[in-house]
């Protein structure tokens, strides 16, 4: 459903992504692992149209995304849970959730349905419906960001470092929720430094180091790979 | 080595032409040159502060204070004209230093708007102290500096401009430059690499304010009057800004080139359309921001650099 | 848009006490200040909108007002359009002007940093001032309509009735803006953009369209303000200039995004100004009220931030 070919991205004068190719299939969960500064967030920002690539192709359902504005990409069915969450801090939980659907044409007639779905996955959001998003705890804000992304009825859900800054119990809970979300038929792209938890959710993963893909394997093979074990799992 | 000799010859050449100008130039050209040099001084001083990432709209404010201190010192207290200029510098320095502690913590919009508001506060204050300043009626100076000897006034303005340029170059070529541009690029990094951001900002703020105050004092001494509307006129902000922008910000030579080019263009326009010719400054500022944010000098410099790099490859 | 810097309740209380004191001491100043304060708020609202949602401080704000007054004056002189009626055409003319200015300038500096944005709008300000001088010279223009000079007497003093339109219109515009931001889809998008532009883009909001709309509506509102000011204001190239900083003072005082605060702040400062103006011999210092408040607010914020 998503296909990236020979992507090169520069950030200022520094090249961050080199000849990167990857793909995500229908209802597939794909992980991108790598150390801090490997280019994971740059890759996502490029997919979302925040950055313009030097060269290469990004196609979503056979249509090129390059040159589209971020909001146009969102309307095509790609929702994101950014690292910084990017919520609307002075709006209530409910307003945040509704905004997740309000500007996505194909999600407009599914608002109630999607609200129920989000509350099913994150009951806490229903309890906090009238609370200002900025006053939620970090974990709750992350859930709200995921919920807001789901409100747009995405075909592809991108999560950038969802475990960042969360306490371990919440991380485990969040990744369980992600499995539930995947069962809804949504494709998932996940970047993670927490490889151990990430491997439990994904079907297939890439390892990104210094802006280059150095490995592509199924989740089981990654888990048993010596490189992963040594560098990321600390075994 | 060859380059350096060439540079020295060029500098000496330009300097001797500039110094001897009154001996062979007509009065009109001399006065145009003086206006350009005055604006050049303001442009360079504005750019010096801008290099720290702080946009100051305070030029007109310090210019006005310098104007008034100098004229009040001479006509109310009988101070010598030349001494009054130094007095203006000292007075402005004290004000700037006092303000520094309050406003140099501000950044971006807030710094800019505060300097603009201060200009208004200064002008309202001056207007409301009629016994000292003549209020909104302004003040006229009967014994002008050097008894109105244009040649000497020209040399005075030239000295001011050269001093400012020299200071700006010193700041560009020494360690200070590294500190200043790192403050502009990333203040957090600057702080963590041990740069005393506040100290550098204070030094620059006080020095540039002094230069602007001196420019105001000399201007007032040259023309022999000060009114709140003219001394605090935003023209003294607009023109230098436009000049620095045209030439290219963040560099001494940008401001210098900009003030010469725009100064001549403006003079020509003033002759063909006496009213509202200043509209050109506003238009130029807008066009530069939209199309040539590096200015003439900055664009040429980066073009040269890329062709040179290209040749090397 | 940021959280409110102070609690409205406490402020209101202090305000009411102050008002009572002033009402006894200088009743004319109170009424006069209320009228003027309404005008300040009316003019500050669009500046707040542009600053809060687009994040740009429009230094040409007051000069667009000047321009609108000149156009209103022309409409009156040449087409005999009543100034109050001219609010309608002025709104649409300036809505269109706002669109044009956005398309040819603002749009291109959205991502180029605060310095460039400030310099650009400062340039726009200068162009409008100089253009006014070029076309209309510095000679003041005045426009006379009989209804604008009616007054009403209380006890032993009289106040103009026309000026009550200022606060009335300010309240009207405030209500309309709040409805727009709360009830319309574009308005909700604008609120979202004001709180988090990046977040807005990822939920599918076209930020450029929001900026375009907000900028043009704001400039349009200045057309309305110009219409109501026309009969009681002397028009010259610098007529509107002081309103830029005064509006910013109100926005800084109220806090970004607090539109109600602007109305309250405007009336408070309007009254403070009027009170000082009514003191013989010290009237000239009244100009310092806004600048003083502006500096005080900015500096306390900066101080608090560096403390924490």
PDB file of N, CA, C and O in Angstrom, chain C residues 62-78 86 90 93-94 128-143 222-223 225-227 229-230 233-241:
ATOM      1  N   UNK C  62      -2.091  49.546  12.087  1.00  0.00           N
ATOM      2  CA  UNK C  62      -2.704  50.865  12.187  1.00  0.00           C
ATOM      3  C   UNK C  62      -2.723  51.600  10.860  1.00  0.00           C
ATOM      4  O   UNK C  62      -3.580  52.456  10.617  1.00  0.00           O
ATOM      5  N   UNK C  63      -1.785  51.268   9.987  1.00  0.00           N
ATOM      6  CA  UNK C  63      -1.709  51.973   8.706  1.00  0.00           C
ATOM      7  C   UNK C  63      -2.775  51.481   7.737  1.00  0.00           C
ATOM      8  O   UNK C  63      -3.256  52.245   6.909  1.00  0.00           O
ATOM      9  N   UNK C  64      -3.163  50.222   7.868  1.00  0.00           N
ATOM     10  CA  UNK C  64      -4.313  49.755   7.090  1.00  0.00           C
ATOM     11  C   UNK C  64      -5.556  50.534   7.519  1.00  0.00           C
ATOM     12  O   UNK C  64      -6.414  50.862   6.696  1.00  0.00           O
ATOM     13  N   UNK C  65      -5.630  50.839   8.812  1.00  0.00           N
ATOM     14  CA  UNK C  65      -6.740  51.634   9.326  1.00  0.00           C
ATOM     15  C   UNK C  65      -6.725  53.025   8.687  1.00  0.00           C
ATOM     16  O   UNK C  65      -7.763  53.536   8.251  1.00  0.00           O
ATOM     17  N   UNK C  66      -5.548  53.627   8.632  1.00  0.00           N
ATOM     18  CA  UNK C  66      -5.406  54.940   7.990  1.00  0.00           C
ATOM     19  C   UNK C  66      -5.919  54.879   6.554  1.00  0.00           C
ATOM     20  O   UNK C  66      -6.710  55.724   6.126  1.00  0.00           O
ATOM     21  N   UNK C  67      -5.443  53.875   5.856  1.00  0.00           N
ATOM     22  CA  UNK C  67      -5.807  53.730   4.449  1.00  0.00           C
ATOM     23  C   UNK C  67      -7.322  53.586   4.313  1.00  0.00           C
ATOM     24  O   UNK C  67      -7.955  54.215   3.450  1.00  0.00           O
ATOM     25  N   UNK C  68      -7.912  52.784   5.210  1.00  0.00           N
ATOM     26  CA  UNK C  68      -9.361  52.579   5.163  1.00  0.00           C
ATOM     27  C   UNK C  68     -10.097  53.898   5.388  1.00  0.00           C
ATOM     28  O   UNK C  68     -11.127  54.166   4.771  1.00  0.00           O
ATOM     29  N   UNK C  69      -9.554  54.742   6.258  1.00  0.00           N
ATOM     30  CA  UNK C  69     -10.222  56.018   6.511  1.00  0.00           C
ATOM     31  C   UNK C  69     -10.138  56.930   5.285  1.00  0.00           C
ATOM     32  O   UNK C  69     -11.098  57.622   4.958  1.00  0.00           O
ATOM     33  N   UNK C  70      -8.993  56.915   4.627  1.00  0.00           N
ATOM     34  CA  UNK C  70      -8.882  57.708   3.398  1.00  0.00           C
ATOM     35  C   UNK C  70      -9.884  57.234   2.345  1.00  0.00           C
ATOM     36  O   UNK C  70     -10.548  58.045   1.701  1.00  0.00           O
ATOM     37  N   UNK C  71      -9.985  55.911   2.206  1.00  0.00           N
ATOM     38  CA  UNK C  71     -10.916  55.383   1.211  1.00  0.00           C
ATOM     39  C   UNK C  71     -12.348  55.765   1.600  1.00  0.00           C
ATOM     40  O   UNK C  71     -13.155  56.177   0.765  1.00  0.00           O
ATOM     41  N   UNK C  72     -12.656  55.664   2.906  1.00  0.00           N
ATOM     42  CA  UNK C  72     -13.977  56.055   3.389  1.00  0.00           C
ATOM     43  C   UNK C  72     -14.245  57.526   3.104  1.00  0.00           C
ATOM     44  O   UNK C  72     -15.353  57.912   2.713  1.00  0.00           O
ATOM     45  N   UNK C  73     -13.208  58.325   3.288  1.00  0.00           N
ATOM     46  CA  UNK C  73     -13.329  59.754   3.016  1.00  0.00           C
ATOM     47  C   UNK C  73     -13.641  59.985   1.534  1.00  0.00           C
ATOM     48  O   UNK C  73     -14.506  60.790   1.183  1.00  0.00           O
ATOM     49  N   UNK C  74     -12.958  59.255   0.676  1.00  0.00           N
ATOM     50  CA  UNK C  74     -13.200  59.381  -0.768  1.00  0.00           C
ATOM     51  C   UNK C  74     -14.626  58.960  -1.112  1.00  0.00           C
ATOM     52  O   UNK C  74     -15.297  59.612  -1.916  1.00  0.00           O
ATOM     53  N   UNK C  75     -15.072  57.864  -0.492  1.00  0.00           N
ATOM     54  CA  UNK C  75     -16.437  57.398  -0.746  1.00  0.00           C
ATOM     55  C   UNK C  75     -17.443  58.477  -0.371  1.00  0.00           C
ATOM     56  O   UNK C  75     -18.434  58.699  -1.054  1.00  0.00           O
ATOM     57  N   UNK C  76     -17.160  59.172   0.724  1.00  0.00           N
ATOM     58  CA  UNK C  76     -18.059  60.213   1.199  1.00  0.00           C
ATOM     59  C   UNK C  76     -18.010  61.428   0.267  1.00  0.00           C
ATOM     60  O   UNK C  76     -19.042  61.962  -0.133  1.00  0.00           O
ATOM     61  N   UNK C  77     -16.807  61.830  -0.082  1.00  0.00           N
ATOM     62  CA  UNK C  77     -16.635  63.030  -0.904  1.00  0.00           C
ATOM     63  C   UNK C  77     -17.177  62.833  -2.321  1.00  0.00           C
ATOM     64  O   UNK C  77     -17.814  63.718  -2.869  1.00  0.00           O
ATOM     65  N   UNK C  78     -16.881  61.683  -2.900  1.00  0.00           N
ATOM     66  CA  UNK C  78     -17.209  61.502  -4.317  1.00  0.00           C
ATOM     67  C   UNK C  78     -18.553  60.835  -4.556  1.00  0.00           C
ATOM     68  O   UNK C  78     -19.235  61.136  -5.520  1.00  0.00           O
ATOM     69  N   UNK C  86     -20.690  53.371   5.005  1.00  0.00           N
ATOM     70  CA  UNK C  86     -19.493  52.982   4.256  1.00  0.00           C
ATOM     71  C   UNK C  86     -18.757  51.836   4.929  1.00  0.00           C
ATOM     72  O   UNK C  86     -17.871  51.225   4.338  1.00  0.00           O
ATOM     73  N   UNK C  90     -16.413  49.311   2.912  1.00  0.00           N
ATOM     74  CA  UNK C  90     -15.032  49.307   3.412  1.00  0.00           C
ATOM     75  C   UNK C  90     -14.631  47.914   3.880  1.00  0.00           C
ATOM     76  O   UNK C  90     -13.499  47.466   3.656  1.00  0.00           O
ATOM     77  N   UNK C  93     -13.967  45.965   0.704  1.00  0.00           N
ATOM     78  CA  UNK C  93     -12.757  46.434   0.015  1.00  0.00           C
ATOM     79  C   UNK C  93     -11.513  45.935   0.764  1.00  0.00           C
ATOM     80  O   UNK C  93     -10.562  45.436   0.169  1.00  0.00           O
ATOM     81  N   UNK C  94     -11.561  46.050   2.089  1.00  0.00           N
ATOM     82  CA  UNK C  94     -10.366  45.670   2.842  1.00  0.00           C
ATOM     83  C   UNK C  94     -10.234  44.166   3.018  1.00  0.00           C
ATOM     84  O   UNK C  94      -9.127  43.652   3.179  1.00  0.00           O
ATOM     85  N   UNK C 128       2.485  52.209   3.167  1.00  0.00           N
ATOM     86  CA  UNK C 128       1.155  52.822   3.276  1.00  0.00           C
ATOM     87  C   UNK C 128       1.277  54.283   3.716  1.00  0.00           C
ATOM     88  O   UNK C 128       0.639  55.174   3.142  1.00  0.00           O
ATOM     89  N   UNK C 129       2.131  54.534   4.709  1.00  0.00           N
ATOM     90  CA  UNK C 129       2.286  55.910   5.203  1.00  0.00           C
ATOM     91  C   UNK C 129       2.778  56.826   4.086  1.00  0.00           C
ATOM     92  O   UNK C 129       2.221  57.906   3.841  1.00  0.00           O
ATOM     93  N   UNK C 130       3.810  56.357   3.380  1.00  0.00           N
ATOM     94  CA  UNK C 130       4.392  57.211   2.339  1.00  0.00           C
ATOM     95  C   UNK C 130       3.439  57.369   1.163  1.00  0.00           C
ATOM     96  O   UNK C 130       3.398  58.419   0.526  1.00  0.00           O
ATOM     97  N   UNK C 131       2.682  56.309   0.885  1.00  0.00           N
ATOM     98  CA  UNK C 131       1.729  56.392  -0.208  1.00  0.00           C
ATOM     99  C   UNK C 131       0.654  57.432   0.126  1.00  0.00           C
ATOM    100  O   UNK C 131       0.282  58.253  -0.720  1.00  0.00           O
ATOM    101  N   UNK C 132       0.204  57.403   1.382  1.00  0.00           N
ATOM    102  CA  UNK C 132      -0.806  58.377   1.803  1.00  0.00           C
ATOM    103  C   UNK C 132      -0.257  59.790   1.654  1.00  0.00           C
ATOM    104  O   UNK C 132      -0.950  60.702   1.197  1.00  0.00           O
ATOM    105  N   UNK C 133       1.012  59.948   2.020  1.00  0.00           N
ATOM    106  CA  UNK C 133       1.627  61.265   1.926  1.00  0.00           C
ATOM    107  C   UNK C 133       1.747  61.697   0.462  1.00  0.00           C
ATOM    108  O   UNK C 133       1.527  62.849   0.111  1.00  0.00           O
ATOM    109  N   UNK C 134       2.087  60.726  -0.372  1.00  0.00           N
ATOM    110  CA  UNK C 134       2.274  60.994  -1.797  1.00  0.00           C
ATOM    111  C   UNK C 134       0.952  61.414  -2.443  1.00  0.00           C
ATOM    112  O   UNK C 134       0.891  62.377  -3.213  1.00  0.00           O
ATOM    113  N   UNK C 135      -0.119  60.705  -2.126  1.00  0.00           N
ATOM    114  CA  UNK C 135      -1.402  60.968  -2.784  1.00  0.00           C
ATOM    115  C   UNK C 135      -2.147  62.112  -2.114  1.00  0.00           C
ATOM    116  O   UNK C 135      -2.667  63.001  -2.777  1.00  0.00           O
ATOM    117  N   UNK C 136      -2.188  62.096  -0.783  1.00  0.00           N
ATOM    118  CA  UNK C 136      -3.066  63.036  -0.092  1.00  0.00           C
ATOM    119  C   UNK C 136      -2.308  64.097   0.686  1.00  0.00           C
ATOM    120  O   UNK C 136      -2.934  64.891   1.392  1.00  0.00           O
ATOM    121  N   UNK C 137      -0.986  64.097   0.648  1.00  0.00           N
ATOM    122  CA  UNK C 137      -0.119  64.996   1.432  1.00  0.00           C
ATOM    123  C   UNK C 137      -0.424  64.894   2.930  1.00  0.00           C
ATOM    124  O   UNK C 137      -1.244  64.098   3.356  1.00  0.00           O
ATOM    125  N   UNK C 138       0.261  65.716   3.732  1.00  0.00           N
ATOM    126  CA  UNK C 138       0.081  65.590   5.185  1.00  0.00           C
ATOM    127  C   UNK C 138      -1.091  66.445   5.685  1.00  0.00           C
ATOM    128  O   UNK C 138      -1.363  66.472   6.873  1.00  0.00           O
ATOM    129  N   UNK C 139      -1.759  67.132   4.786  1.00  0.00           N
ATOM    130  CA  UNK C 139      -2.890  67.986   5.197  1.00  0.00           C
ATOM    131  C   UNK C 139      -4.015  67.112   5.770  1.00  0.00           C
ATOM    132  O   UNK C 139      -4.471  66.186   5.113  1.00  0.00           O
ATOM    133  N   UNK C 140      -4.467  67.427   6.995  1.00  0.00           N
ATOM    134  CA  UNK C 140      -5.528  66.611   7.588  1.00  0.00           C
ATOM    135  C   UNK C 140      -6.859  66.775   6.857  1.00  0.00           C
ATOM    136  O   UNK C 140      -7.176  67.865   6.382  1.00  0.00           O
ATOM    137  N   UNK C 141      -7.604  65.705   6.760  1.00  0.00           N
ATOM    138  CA  UNK C 141      -8.952  65.772   6.174  1.00  0.00           C
ATOM    139  C   UNK C 141      -9.950  65.539   7.297  1.00  0.00           C
ATOM    140  O   UNK C 141      -9.723  64.696   8.156  1.00  0.00           O
ATOM    141  N   UNK C 142     -11.063  66.249   7.223  1.00  0.00           N
ATOM    142  CA  UNK C 142     -12.122  66.025   8.190  1.00  0.00           C
ATOM    143  C   UNK C 142     -13.441  65.933   7.467  1.00  0.00           C
ATOM    144  O   UNK C 142     -13.637  66.554   6.437  1.00  0.00           O
ATOM    145  N   UNK C 143     -14.296  65.170   8.047  1.00  0.00           N
ATOM    146  CA  UNK C 143     -15.553  64.899   7.380  1.00  0.00           C
ATOM    147  C   UNK C 143     -16.642  65.210   8.395  1.00  0.00           C
ATOM    148  O   UNK C 143     -16.515  64.895   9.576  1.00  0.00           O
ATOM    149  N   UNK C 222     -10.794  46.105  10.010  1.00  0.00           N
ATOM    150  CA  UNK C 222     -10.238  47.458  10.087  1.00  0.00           C
ATOM    151  C   UNK C 222     -11.056  48.413   9.225  1.00  0.00           C
ATOM    152  O   UNK C 222     -11.171  49.599   9.536  1.00  0.00           O
ATOM    153  N   UNK C 223     -11.623  47.898   8.131  1.00  0.00           N
ATOM    154  CA  UNK C 223     -12.517  48.718   7.312  1.00  0.00           C
ATOM    155  C   UNK C 223     -13.725  49.170   8.114  1.00  0.00           C
ATOM    156  O   UNK C 223     -14.140  50.331   8.051  1.00  0.00           O
ATOM    157  N   UNK C 225     -13.867  49.444  11.421  1.00  0.00           N
ATOM    158  CA  UNK C 225     -13.409  50.407  12.421  1.00  0.00           C
ATOM    159  C   UNK C 225     -13.216  51.783  11.786  1.00  0.00           C
ATOM    160  O   UNK C 225     -13.587  52.806  12.363  1.00  0.00           O
ATOM    161  N   UNK C 226     -12.655  51.799  10.585  1.00  0.00           N
ATOM    162  CA  UNK C 226     -12.416  53.073   9.910  1.00  0.00           C
ATOM    163  C   UNK C 226     -13.735  53.786   9.653  1.00  0.00           C
ATOM    164  O   UNK C 226     -13.855  54.996   9.870  1.00  0.00           O
ATOM    165  N   UNK C 227     -14.746  53.042   9.232  1.00  0.00           N
ATOM    166  CA  UNK C 227     -16.054  53.632   8.947  1.00  0.00           C
ATOM    167  C   UNK C 227     -16.622  54.358  10.155  1.00  0.00           C
ATOM    168  O   UNK C 227     -17.066  55.505  10.061  1.00  0.00           O
ATOM    169  N   UNK C 229     -14.995  55.427  12.733  1.00  0.00           N
ATOM    170  CA  UNK C 229     -14.127  56.500  13.223  1.00  0.00           C
ATOM    171  C   UNK C 229     -14.240  57.765  12.384  1.00  0.00           C
ATOM    172  O   UNK C 229     -13.985  58.869  12.868  1.00  0.00           O
ATOM    173  N   UNK C 230     -14.571  57.590  11.107  1.00  0.00           N
ATOM    174  CA  UNK C 230     -14.509  58.692  10.140  1.00  0.00           C
ATOM    175  C   UNK C 230     -15.074  60.032  10.625  1.00  0.00           C
ATOM    176  O   UNK C 230     -14.390  61.049  10.543  1.00  0.00           O
ATOM    177  N   UNK C 233     -12.775  61.680  13.461  1.00  0.00           N
ATOM    178  CA  UNK C 233     -11.315  61.575  13.440  1.00  0.00           C
ATOM    179  C   UNK C 233     -10.734  62.406  12.308  1.00  0.00           C
ATOM    180  O   UNK C 233     -11.256  62.406  11.196  1.00  0.00           O
ATOM    181  N   UNK C 234      -9.659  63.087  12.632  1.00  0.00           N
ATOM    182  CA  UNK C 234      -8.940  63.844  11.631  1.00  0.00           C
ATOM    183  C   UNK C 234      -8.015  62.869  10.892  1.00  0.00           C
ATOM    184  O   UNK C 234      -7.283  62.114  11.520  1.00  0.00           O
ATOM    185  N   UNK C 235      -8.084  62.886   9.561  1.00  0.00           N
ATOM    186  CA  UNK C 235      -7.336  61.878   8.800  1.00  0.00           C
ATOM    187  C   UNK C 235      -6.062  62.472   8.217  1.00  0.00           C
ATOM    188  O   UNK C 235      -6.106  63.449   7.473  1.00  0.00           O
ATOM    189  N   UNK C 236      -4.946  61.893   8.554  1.00  0.00           N
ATOM    190  CA  UNK C 236      -3.654  62.255   7.963  1.00  0.00           C
ATOM    191  C   UNK C 236      -2.811  60.983   7.902  1.00  0.00           C
ATOM    192  O   UNK C 236      -3.197  59.962   8.461  1.00  0.00           O
ATOM    193  N   UNK C 237      -1.643  61.018   7.214  1.00  0.00           N
ATOM    194  CA  UNK C 237      -0.931  59.753   6.966  1.00  0.00           C
ATOM    195  C   UNK C 237      -0.581  58.950   8.216  1.00  0.00           C
ATOM    196  O   UNK C 237      -0.437  57.736   8.148  1.00  0.00           O
ATOM    197  N   UNK C 238      -0.445  59.635   9.372  1.00  0.00           N
ATOM    198  CA  UNK C 238      -0.052  58.900  10.576  1.00  0.00           C
ATOM    199  C   UNK C 238      -1.228  58.654  11.537  1.00  0.00           C
ATOM    200  O   UNK C 238      -1.018  58.226  12.668  1.00  0.00           O
ATOM    201  N   UNK C 239      -2.459  58.934  11.074  1.00  0.00           N
ATOM    202  CA  UNK C 239      -3.630  58.781  11.951  1.00  0.00           C
ATOM    203  C   UNK C 239      -3.657  57.430  12.658  1.00  0.00           C
ATOM    204  O   UNK C 239      -3.861  57.344  13.860  1.00  0.00           O
ATOM    205  N   UNK C 240      -3.450  56.380  11.892  1.00  0.00           N
ATOM    206  CA  UNK C 240      -3.639  55.045  12.446  1.00  0.00           C
ATOM    207  C   UNK C 240      -2.419  54.479  13.137  1.00  0.00           C
ATOM    208  O   UNK C 240      -2.527  53.551  13.939  1.00  0.00           O
ATOM    209  N   UNK C 241      -1.243  55.024  12.838  1.00  0.00           N
ATOM    210  CA  UNK C 241       0.008  54.418  13.333  1.00  0.00           C
ATOM    211  C   UNK C 241       0.026  54.089  14.823  1.00  0.00           C
ATOM    212  O   UNK C 241       0.437  52.992  15.190  1.00  0.00           O
TER     213      UNK C 241
END
